[in-house]
């Protein structure tokens, strides 16, 4: 089938080879999508997207090392207009909000039918926001008591940074970072900032 227009150029980033291979074969079937690049991790996703400059980046949220959100943040810093469709196997509470804050337009479950993913690619390419119903339901169940800044400092804590390093990375005073960490420790009933980060991660608040 031909639409009389150029196909949507897509980079696929997913650490699951089987799924990446399947989508690479199925998405272009109707001639409306062309897969121009692949990536198996976040760093490769950044490199492939900057190299191929696709119309839409289709990227897995959960990848080893640099995850989908971190990769998208790096990509959008270089290409602010990049259209992004994010896939996830687990629609964790709080993730949707962070993705939308970054500028992600689409969010789909990896269990979605390939035809639905292709439709979402088309919508995102057109500049429409598209969030799958199951992902939206999970996002509405977000019961995290943490503020955005508390999430930021706990995420940096999980990466192993010291209070002084966190302050420098987030452009905050060390005393402010300690205040955020103290508040997060109270909300998670944790004795240390590292325990607070662990509890928040286990509850899908990060």
PDB file of C-alpha atoms in Angstrom:
ATOM      1  CA  UNK A   1       0.000   0.000   0.000  1.00  0.00           C
ATOM      2  CA  UNK A   2       1.366   3.409  -0.941  1.00  0.00           C
ATOM      3  CA  UNK A   3       0.267   6.669   0.664  1.00  0.00           C
ATOM      4  CA  UNK A   4       2.064   8.916  -1.801  1.00  0.00           C
ATOM      5  CA  UNK A   5       4.373  10.257   0.906  1.00  0.00           C
ATOM      6  CA  UNK A   6       7.759   9.379   2.276  1.00  0.00           C
ATOM      7  CA  UNK A   7       7.684   6.744   5.031  1.00  0.00           C
ATOM      8  CA  UNK A   8       8.246   7.734   8.653  1.00  0.00           C
ATOM      9  CA  UNK A   9      11.927   7.130   9.421  1.00  0.00           C
ATOM     10  CA  UNK A  10      12.355   5.270  12.725  1.00  0.00           C
ATOM     11  CA  UNK A  11      15.219   4.259  15.004  1.00  0.00           C
ATOM     12  CA  UNK A  12      14.398   1.222  17.184  1.00  0.00           C
ATOM     13  CA  UNK A  13      16.099   0.946  20.567  1.00  0.00           C
ATOM     14  CA  UNK A  14      15.452  -2.144  22.699  1.00  0.00           C
ATOM     15  CA  UNK A  15      17.768  -4.524  24.532  1.00  0.00           C
ATOM     16  CA  UNK A  16      15.473  -7.480  23.755  1.00  0.00           C
ATOM     17  CA  UNK A  17      16.771  -8.809  20.434  1.00  0.00           C
ATOM     18  CA  UNK A  18      13.628 -10.832  19.696  1.00  0.00           C
ATOM     19  CA  UNK A  19      11.293  -7.876  20.119  1.00  0.00           C
ATOM     20  CA  UNK A  20      13.596  -5.512  18.238  1.00  0.00           C
ATOM     21  CA  UNK A  21      13.847  -7.974  15.358  1.00  0.00           C
ATOM     22  CA  UNK A  22      10.093  -8.539  15.286  1.00  0.00           C
ATOM     23  CA  UNK A  23       9.280  -4.826  15.228  1.00  0.00           C
ATOM     24  CA  UNK A  24      11.929  -4.231  12.567  1.00  0.00           C
ATOM     25  CA  UNK A  25      10.127  -6.747  10.357  1.00  0.00           C
ATOM     26  CA  UNK A  26       6.525  -5.827  11.191  1.00  0.00           C
ATOM     27  CA  UNK A  27       6.482  -2.036  11.394  1.00  0.00           C
ATOM     28  CA  UNK A  28       7.484  -1.453   7.748  1.00  0.00           C
ATOM     29  CA  UNK A  29       4.946  -3.917   6.301  1.00  0.00           C
ATOM     30  CA  UNK A  30       2.452  -1.310   5.090  1.00  0.00           C
ATOM     31  CA  UNK A  31       5.156   0.862   3.548  1.00  0.00           C
ATOM     32  CA  UNK A  32       4.462   3.781   5.889  1.00  0.00           C
ATOM     33  CA  UNK A  33       7.421   3.205   8.227  1.00  0.00           C
ATOM     34  CA  UNK A  34      11.106   2.713   7.443  1.00  0.00           C
ATOM     35  CA  UNK A  35      13.482   1.443  10.143  1.00  0.00           C
ATOM     36  CA  UNK A  36      16.761   3.304   9.579  1.00  0.00           C
ATOM     37  CA  UNK A  37      18.661   2.376  12.728  1.00  0.00           C
ATOM     38  CA  UNK A  38      18.831  -0.051  15.663  1.00  0.00           C
ATOM     39  CA  UNK A  39      20.167   0.101  19.199  1.00  0.00           C
ATOM     40  CA  UNK A  40      20.442  -2.470  21.996  1.00  0.00           C
ATOM     41  CA  UNK A  41      21.125  -0.059  24.863  1.00  0.00           C
ATOM     42  CA  UNK A  42      20.779   3.569  25.859  1.00  0.00           C
ATOM     43  CA  UNK A  43      24.204   4.706  24.677  1.00  0.00           C
ATOM     44  CA  UNK A  44      23.649   3.107  21.270  1.00  0.00           C
ATOM     45  CA  UNK A  45      20.211   4.765  21.128  1.00  0.00           C
ATOM     46  CA  UNK A  46      21.799   8.179  21.579  1.00  0.00           C
ATOM     47  CA  UNK A  47      24.455   7.504  18.950  1.00  0.00           C
ATOM     48  CA  UNK A  48      22.045   5.996  16.409  1.00  0.00           C
ATOM     49  CA  UNK A  49      19.504   8.790  16.806  1.00  0.00           C
ATOM     50  CA  UNK A  50      22.093  11.531  16.411  1.00  0.00           C
ATOM     51  CA  UNK A  51      23.554   9.726  13.388  1.00  0.00           C
ATOM     52  CA  UNK A  52      20.326   8.905  11.525  1.00  0.00           C
ATOM     53  CA  UNK A  53      18.154  11.832  12.696  1.00  0.00           C
ATOM     54  CA  UNK A  54      14.919   9.795  12.489  1.00  0.00           C
ATOM     55  CA  UNK A  55      11.406  11.221  12.396  1.00  0.00           C
ATOM     56  CA  UNK A  56      10.533   9.094  15.442  1.00  0.00           C
ATOM     57  CA  UNK A  57      12.661   7.312  18.037  1.00  0.00           C
ATOM     58  CA  UNK A  58      10.973   4.161  19.386  1.00  0.00           C
ATOM     59  CA  UNK A  59      12.793   3.358  22.613  1.00  0.00           C
ATOM     60  CA  UNK A  60      12.462   0.864  25.450  1.00  0.00           C
ATOM     61  CA  UNK A  61      12.212   2.361  28.930  1.00  0.00           C
ATOM     62  CA  UNK A  62      14.053  -0.427  30.736  1.00  0.00           C
ATOM     63  CA  UNK A  63      17.558  -0.981  29.368  1.00  0.00           C
ATOM     64  CA  UNK A  64      20.824  -1.833  31.143  1.00  0.00           C
ATOM     65  CA  UNK A  65      23.216   0.992  31.898  1.00  0.00           C
ATOM     66  CA  UNK A  66      21.729   4.155  30.404  1.00  0.00           C
ATOM     67  CA  UNK A  67      17.964   3.584  30.555  1.00  0.00           C
ATOM     68  CA  UNK A  68      15.384   4.978  28.154  1.00  0.00           C
ATOM     69  CA  UNK A  69      14.665   8.149  30.110  1.00  0.00           C
ATOM     70  CA  UNK A  70      18.362   8.982  30.483  1.00  0.00           C
ATOM     71  CA  UNK A  71      18.960   8.347  26.779  1.00  0.00           C
ATOM     72  CA  UNK A  72      15.988  10.502  25.768  1.00  0.00           C
ATOM     73  CA  UNK A  73      17.201  13.341  27.984  1.00  0.00           C
ATOM     74  CA  UNK A  74      20.587  13.266  26.240  1.00  0.00           C
ATOM     75  CA  UNK A  75      18.985  13.087  22.801  1.00  0.00           C
ATOM     76  CA  UNK A  76      16.571  15.954  23.413  1.00  0.00           C
ATOM     77  CA  UNK A  77      19.442  18.102  24.667  1.00  0.00           C
ATOM     78  CA  UNK A  78      20.938  17.735  21.173  1.00  0.00           C
ATOM     79  CA  UNK A  79      17.693  17.460  19.154  1.00  0.00           C
ATOM     80  CA  UNK A  80      14.914  19.280  21.060  1.00  0.00           C
ATOM     81  CA  UNK A  81      12.341  18.568  18.335  1.00  0.00           C
ATOM     82  CA  UNK A  82      12.977  14.801  18.253  1.00  0.00           C
ATOM     83  CA  UNK A  83       9.679  12.875  18.408  1.00  0.00           C
ATOM     84  CA  UNK A  84       9.819   9.971  20.870  1.00  0.00           C
ATOM     85  CA  UNK A  85       7.593   6.923  21.413  1.00  0.00           C
ATOM     86  CA  UNK A  86       8.554   5.056  24.578  1.00  0.00           C
ATOM     87  CA  UNK A  87       7.804   1.362  25.157  1.00  0.00           C
ATOM     88  CA  UNK A  88       7.645  -0.370  28.528  1.00  0.00           C
ATOM     89  CA  UNK A  89       6.925  -3.869  29.791  1.00  0.00           C
ATOM     90  CA  UNK A  90       6.037  -2.570  33.248  1.00  0.00           C
ATOM     91  CA  UNK A  91       4.051   0.672  33.390  1.00  0.00           C
ATOM     92  CA  UNK A  92       5.610   1.796  36.653  1.00  0.00           C
ATOM     93  CA  UNK A  93       3.926   4.608  38.578  1.00  0.00           C
ATOM     94  CA  UNK A  94       5.663   7.937  38.181  1.00  0.00           C
ATOM     95  CA  UNK A  95       7.520   7.028  34.989  1.00  0.00           C
ATOM     96  CA  UNK A  96       4.886   8.505  32.692  1.00  0.00           C
ATOM     97  CA  UNK A  97       5.056  11.854  34.452  1.00  0.00           C
ATOM     98  CA  UNK A  98       8.835  12.001  34.106  1.00  0.00           C
ATOM     99  CA  UNK A  99       8.660  10.969  30.454  1.00  0.00           C
ATOM    100  CA  UNK A 100       6.103  13.660  29.659  1.00  0.00           C
ATOM    101  CA  UNK A 101       8.179  16.217  31.538  1.00  0.00           C
ATOM    102  CA  UNK A 102      11.105  15.330  29.285  1.00  0.00           C
ATOM    103  CA  UNK A 103       9.022  15.814  26.159  1.00  0.00           C
ATOM    104  CA  UNK A 104       8.118  12.223  25.233  1.00  0.00           C
ATOM    105  CA  UNK A 105       4.957  12.298  23.088  1.00  0.00           C
ATOM    106  CA  UNK A 106       3.956   8.624  23.076  1.00  0.00           C
ATOM    107  CA  UNK A 107       3.944   5.836  25.638  1.00  0.00           C
ATOM    108  CA  UNK A 108       2.969   2.247  24.799  1.00  0.00           C
ATOM    109  CA  UNK A 109       3.133  -1.178  26.427  1.00  0.00           C
ATOM    110  CA  UNK A 110       5.605  -3.574  24.836  1.00  0.00           C
ATOM    111  CA  UNK A 111       2.762  -6.103  24.857  1.00  0.00           C
ATOM    112  CA  UNK A 112       0.828  -3.949  22.377  1.00  0.00           C
ATOM    113  CA  UNK A 113      -0.029  -5.298  18.946  1.00  0.00           C
ATOM    114  CA  UNK A 114       2.583  -4.181  16.372  1.00  0.00           C
ATOM    115  CA  UNK A 115      -0.212  -2.551  14.364  1.00  0.00           C
ATOM    116  CA  UNK A 116      -1.069  -0.403  17.381  1.00  0.00           C
ATOM    117  CA  UNK A 117       2.590   0.521  17.829  1.00  0.00           C
ATOM    118  CA  UNK A 118       2.759   1.460  14.144  1.00  0.00           C
ATOM    119  CA  UNK A 119      -0.349   3.620  14.597  1.00  0.00           C
ATOM    120  CA  UNK A 120       1.262   5.303  17.603  1.00  0.00           C
ATOM    121  CA  UNK A 121       4.383   5.994  15.534  1.00  0.00           C
ATOM    122  CA  UNK A 122       2.194   7.741  12.942  1.00  0.00           C
ATOM    123  CA  UNK A 123       0.438   9.807  15.593  1.00  0.00           C
ATOM    124  CA  UNK A 124       3.676  10.826  17.316  1.00  0.00           C
ATOM    125  CA  UNK A 125       5.173  11.743  13.944  1.00  0.00           C
ATOM    126  CA  UNK A 126       2.181  14.012  13.406  1.00  0.00           C
ATOM    127  CA  UNK A 127       2.918  15.708  16.726  1.00  0.00           C
ATOM    128  CA  UNK A 128       0.070  14.086  18.642  1.00  0.00           C
ATOM    129  CA  UNK A 129       0.399  12.833  22.192  1.00  0.00           C
ATOM    130  CA  UNK A 130      -0.517   9.147  22.420  1.00  0.00           C
ATOM    131  CA  UNK A 131      -0.620   7.232  25.697  1.00  0.00           C
ATOM    132  CA  UNK A 132      -1.888   3.663  25.820  1.00  0.00           C
ATOM    133  CA  UNK A 133      -4.809   3.113  28.186  1.00  0.00           C
ATOM    134  CA  UNK A 134      -3.008   0.547  30.364  1.00  0.00           C
ATOM    135  CA  UNK A 135      -0.045   2.874  30.821  1.00  0.00           C
ATOM    136  CA  UNK A 136      -2.350   5.756  31.707  1.00  0.00           C
ATOM    137  CA  UNK A 137      -4.163   3.638  34.302  1.00  0.00           C
ATOM    138  CA  UNK A 138      -0.873   2.756  35.984  1.00  0.00           C
ATOM    139  CA  UNK A 139       0.189   6.393  35.991  1.00  0.00           C
ATOM    140  CA  UNK A 140      -3.059   7.431  37.660  1.00  0.00           C
ATOM    141  CA  UNK A 141      -2.287   4.968  40.440  1.00  0.00           C
ATOM    142  CA  UNK A 142       0.892   6.864  41.322  1.00  0.00           C
ATOM    143  CA  UNK A 143       0.871   7.217  45.121  1.00  0.00           C
ATOM    144  CA  UNK A 144       4.408   8.503  45.591  1.00  0.00           C
ATOM    145  CA  UNK A 145       4.695  11.063  48.414  1.00  0.00           C
ATOM    146  CA  UNK A 146       8.034  12.293  47.072  1.00  0.00           C
ATOM    147  CA  UNK A 147       8.452  15.660  45.416  1.00  0.00           C
ATOM    148  CA  UNK A 148      10.251  15.955  42.076  1.00  0.00           C
ATOM    149  CA  UNK A 149      13.387  17.303  43.771  1.00  0.00           C
ATOM    150  CA  UNK A 150      13.372  14.504  46.362  1.00  0.00           C
ATOM    151  CA  UNK A 151      13.193  12.019  43.496  1.00  0.00           C
ATOM    152  CA  UNK A 152      16.125  13.783  41.823  1.00  0.00           C
ATOM    153  CA  UNK A 153      18.406  13.572  44.875  1.00  0.00           C
ATOM    154  CA  UNK A 154      17.462   9.947  45.600  1.00  0.00           C
ATOM    155  CA  UNK A 155      18.147   8.984  42.004  1.00  0.00           C
ATOM    156  CA  UNK A 156      21.576  10.594  42.240  1.00  0.00           C
ATOM    157  CA  UNK A 157      22.131   8.784  45.555  1.00  0.00           C
ATOM    158  CA  UNK A 158      21.416   5.445  43.846  1.00  0.00           C
ATOM    159  CA  UNK A 159      24.085   6.330  41.286  1.00  0.00           C
ATOM    160  CA  UNK A 160      26.588   6.544  44.147  1.00  0.00           C
ATOM    161  CA  UNK A 161      27.174  10.290  44.234  1.00  0.00           C
ATOM    162  CA  UNK A 162      28.090  12.102  47.441  1.00  0.00           C
ATOM    163  CA  UNK A 163      26.000  14.983  48.798  1.00  0.00           C
ATOM    164  CA  UNK A 164      28.562  17.454  47.454  1.00  0.00           C
ATOM    165  CA  UNK A 165      28.521  15.794  44.012  1.00  0.00           C
ATOM    166  CA  UNK A 166      24.717  15.756  43.965  1.00  0.00           C
ATOM    167  CA  UNK A 167      24.669  19.461  44.830  1.00  0.00           C
ATOM    168  CA  UNK A 168      27.044  20.205  41.977  1.00  0.00           C
ATOM    169  CA  UNK A 169      25.158  18.031  39.455  1.00  0.00           C
ATOM    170  CA  UNK A 170      21.742  19.475  40.357  1.00  0.00           C
ATOM    171  CA  UNK A 171      22.988  23.036  40.840  1.00  0.00           C
ATOM    172  CA  UNK A 172      21.863  23.133  44.463  1.00  0.00           C
ATOM    173  CA  UNK A 173      23.525  24.058  47.757  1.00  0.00           C
ATOM    174  CA  UNK A 174      24.750  21.044  49.770  1.00  0.00           C
ATOM    175  CA  UNK A 175      22.490  22.096  52.655  1.00  0.00           C
ATOM    176  CA  UNK A 176      19.482  22.087  50.320  1.00  0.00           C
ATOM    177  CA  UNK A 177      20.363  18.589  49.130  1.00  0.00           C
ATOM    178  CA  UNK A 178      20.572  17.418  52.759  1.00  0.00           C
ATOM    179  CA  UNK A 179      17.134  18.923  53.446  1.00  0.00           C
ATOM    180  CA  UNK A 180      15.630  17.062  50.494  1.00  0.00           C
ATOM    181  CA  UNK A 181      17.304  13.829  51.580  1.00  0.00           C
ATOM    182  CA  UNK A 182      16.117  14.254  55.170  1.00  0.00           C
ATOM    183  CA  UNK A 183      12.550  14.766  53.993  1.00  0.00           C
ATOM    184  CA  UNK A 184      12.770  11.727  51.695  1.00  0.00           C
ATOM    185  CA  UNK A 185      14.146   9.618  54.550  1.00  0.00           C
ATOM    186  CA  UNK A 186      11.159  10.566  56.721  1.00  0.00           C
ATOM    187  CA  UNK A 187       8.680   9.742  53.938  1.00  0.00           C
ATOM    188  CA  UNK A 188      10.278   6.346  53.325  1.00  0.00           C
ATOM    189  CA  UNK A 189      10.890   5.585  57.034  1.00  0.00           C
ATOM    190  CA  UNK A 190      14.542   4.992  56.180  1.00  0.00           C
ATOM    191  CA  UNK A 191      17.544   5.426  58.441  1.00  0.00           C
ATOM    192  CA  UNK A 192      20.004   6.503  55.735  1.00  0.00           C
ATOM    193  CA  UNK A 193      19.770   8.238  52.381  1.00  0.00           C
ATOM    194  CA  UNK A 194      20.907   5.029  50.687  1.00  0.00           C
ATOM    195  CA  UNK A 195      18.086   3.087  52.372  1.00  0.00           C
ATOM    196  CA  UNK A 196      15.656   5.803  51.306  1.00  0.00           C
ATOM    197  CA  UNK A 197      16.807   5.467  47.697  1.00  0.00           C
ATOM    198  CA  UNK A 198      16.466   1.685  47.857  1.00  0.00           C
ATOM    199  CA  UNK A 199      12.949   1.844  49.356  1.00  0.00           C
ATOM    200  CA  UNK A 200      11.826   4.440  46.816  1.00  0.00           C
ATOM    201  CA  UNK A 201      13.173   2.331  43.948  1.00  0.00           C
ATOM    202  CA  UNK A 202      11.472  -0.823  45.239  1.00  0.00           C
ATOM    203  CA  UNK A 203       8.155   1.063  45.440  1.00  0.00           C
ATOM    204  CA  UNK A 204       8.597   2.336  41.872  1.00  0.00           C
ATOM    205  CA  UNK A 205       8.813   5.952  43.023  1.00  0.00           C
ATOM    206  CA  UNK A 206      12.056   6.621  41.143  1.00  0.00           C
TER     207      UNK A 206
END
